[in-house]
Tab-separated table of C-alpha atoms and ligand atoms in Angstrom:
chain	number	residue	atom	x	y	z
A	14	UNK	CA	119.640	91.884	93.474
A	15	UNK	CA	119.940	89.178	96.080
A	16	UNK	CA	121.289	85.885	94.809
A	17	UNK	CA	120.309	82.644	96.526
A	18	UNK	CA	122.208	79.406	96.063
A	19	UNK	CA	119.986	76.430	95.239
A	20	UNK	CA	121.691	73.280	96.598
A	21	UNK	CA	119.944	71.152	93.968
A	22	UNK	CA	120.595	73.275	90.871
A	23	UNK	CA	124.023	74.173	92.323
A	24	UNK	CA	123.699	77.708	91.022
A	25	UNK	CA	123.252	81.178	92.472
A	26	UNK	CA	119.901	82.404	91.169
A	27	UNK	CA	117.840	85.586	91.544
A	28	UNK	CA	115.743	85.899	94.689
A	29	UNK	CA	112.733	86.306	92.386
A	30	UNK	CA	112.886	82.563	91.661
A	31	UNK	CA	112.480	81.598	95.326
A	32	UNK	CA	109.732	81.554	97.914
A	33	UNK	CA	110.148	81.565	101.676
A	34	UNK	CA	108.475	78.550	103.273
A	35	UNK	CA	108.745	79.129	107.005
A	36	UNK	CA	110.994	78.042	109.812
A	37	UNK	CA	113.066	74.927	109.215
A	38	UNK	CA	113.523	71.892	111.425
A	39	UNK	CA	110.050	71.872	112.973
A	40	UNK	CA	109.580	68.365	114.335
A	41	UNK	CA	106.078	66.936	113.981
A	42	UNK	CA	104.886	65.252	117.186
A	43	UNK	CA	105.126	61.458	116.949
A	44	UNK	CA	101.514	60.871	117.995
A	45	UNK	CA	99.729	64.048	117.006
A	46	UNK	CA	96.320	62.660	118.003
A	47	UNK	CA	97.463	62.257	121.597
A	48	UNK	CA	98.686	65.805	122.232
A	49	UNK	CA	96.604	68.534	123.840
A	50	UNK	CA	95.132	71.454	121.925
A	51	UNK	CA	97.719	73.740	123.511
A	52	UNK	CA	100.583	71.472	122.443
A	53	UNK	CA	99.150	71.276	118.930
A	54	UNK	CA	98.804	75.063	118.753
A	55	UNK	CA	102.416	75.450	119.871
A	56	UNK	CA	103.628	72.958	117.257
A	57	UNK	CA	101.438	74.257	114.434
A	58	UNK	CA	101.335	78.027	114.939
A	59	UNK	CA	104.143	79.259	117.163
A	60	UNK	CA	107.533	80.034	115.659
A	61	UNK	CA	110.729	81.419	117.147
A	62	UNK	CA	110.978	84.451	114.821
A	63	UNK	CA	114.432	85.216	116.143
A	64	UNK	CA	116.490	88.241	115.264
A	65	UNK	CA	119.808	87.303	113.645
A	66	UNK	CA	120.685	83.751	112.662
A	67	UNK	CA	117.644	81.769	111.641
A	68	UNK	CA	117.109	78.489	109.822
A	69	UNK	CA	114.392	78.571	107.196
A	70	UNK	CA	112.832	76.479	104.488
A	71	UNK	CA	112.890	77.932	101.002
A	72	UNK	CA	111.545	76.662	97.717
A	73	UNK	CA	113.066	77.190	94.285
A	74	UNK	CA	109.578	77.757	92.942
A	75	UNK	CA	110.621	79.128	89.522
A	76	UNK	CA	113.484	76.690	89.085
A	77	UNK	CA	113.691	73.072	90.126
A	78	UNK	CA	110.701	73.455	92.445
A	79	UNK	CA	112.437	71.733	95.345
A	80	UNK	CA	112.465	72.690	99.012
A	81	UNK	CA	115.763	73.268	100.785
A	82	UNK	CA	117.007	74.801	104.022
A	83	UNK	CA	118.899	78.020	104.480
A	84	UNK	CA	120.726	79.697	107.337
A	85	UNK	CA	120.027	83.411	107.040
A	86	UNK	CA	120.846	86.475	109.085
A	87	UNK	CA	117.560	88.362	109.433
A	88	UNK	CA	119.367	91.593	110.323
A	89	UNK	CA	121.600	91.786	107.242
A	90	UNK	CA	119.347	89.577	105.040
A	91	UNK	CA	122.450	87.578	104.075
A	92	UNK	CA	122.165	83.917	103.255
A	93	UNK	CA	124.953	82.250	105.215
A	94	UNK	CA	124.442	78.720	103.884
A	95	UNK	CA	121.963	76.577	102.024
A	96	UNK	CA	121.620	72.812	102.201
A	97	UNK	CA	119.332	70.101	101.011
A	98	UNK	CA	116.046	69.296	102.703
A	99	UNK	CA	116.072	66.319	105.017
A	100	UNK	CA	119.508	67.062	106.409
A	101	UNK	CA	119.855	67.991	110.081
A	102	UNK	CA	120.516	71.590	111.052
A	103	UNK	CA	123.987	72.431	109.782
A	104	UNK	CA	126.632	74.291	111.741
A	105	UNK	CA	127.922	77.407	110.071
A	106	UNK	CA	131.419	77.215	108.619
A	107	UNK	CA	134.151	78.658	110.837
A	108	UNK	CA	135.308	81.157	108.256
A	109	UNK	CA	133.299	83.279	105.939
A	110	UNK	CA	130.265	83.291	108.200
A	111	UNK	CA	129.768	86.956	107.496
A	112	UNK	CA	129.917	86.396	103.770
A	113	UNK	CA	127.486	84.509	101.622
A	114	UNK	CA	128.647	80.940	101.210
A	115	UNK	CA	127.517	78.450	98.693
A	116	UNK	CA	128.390	75.256	100.490
A	117	UNK	CA	126.115	72.348	99.938
A	118	UNK	CA	126.029	68.922	101.448
A	119	UNK	CA	125.288	65.605	99.867
A	120	UNK	CA	121.819	64.252	100.454
A	121	UNK	CA	121.226	61.266	102.672
A	122	UNK	CA	118.517	58.649	102.474
A	123	UNK	CA	116.192	61.048	104.327
A	124	UNK	CA	116.379	63.555	101.515
A	125	UNK	CA	112.866	64.370	100.442
A	126	UNK	CA	111.690	66.396	97.490
B	207	ZN	ZN1	116.847	74.664	92.189
């Protein structure tokens, strides 16, 4: 069974408690009413869907209920790192990148539920 580290509960929990919530770090346009339909479609619908390292949003739906971000390798399905929502994209640690890490980072004022 795959274990996922929740940065809020600070525990490794069963994957059955979590729900994938899409690509992380999607920036909403500042003036969404002023962008073209094509720009809106690109922002709203198009995702990178890259093979390998990807940054995703996950939700601990059957736990604390909070959203957080995860760096995951889509080839091996390994979670490389999880961190709290609202934090910028985190660089992977130098060592242990091939192993599951449970590092978390302290929230900043931008930390949202
Ligand atoms: Zn949690």
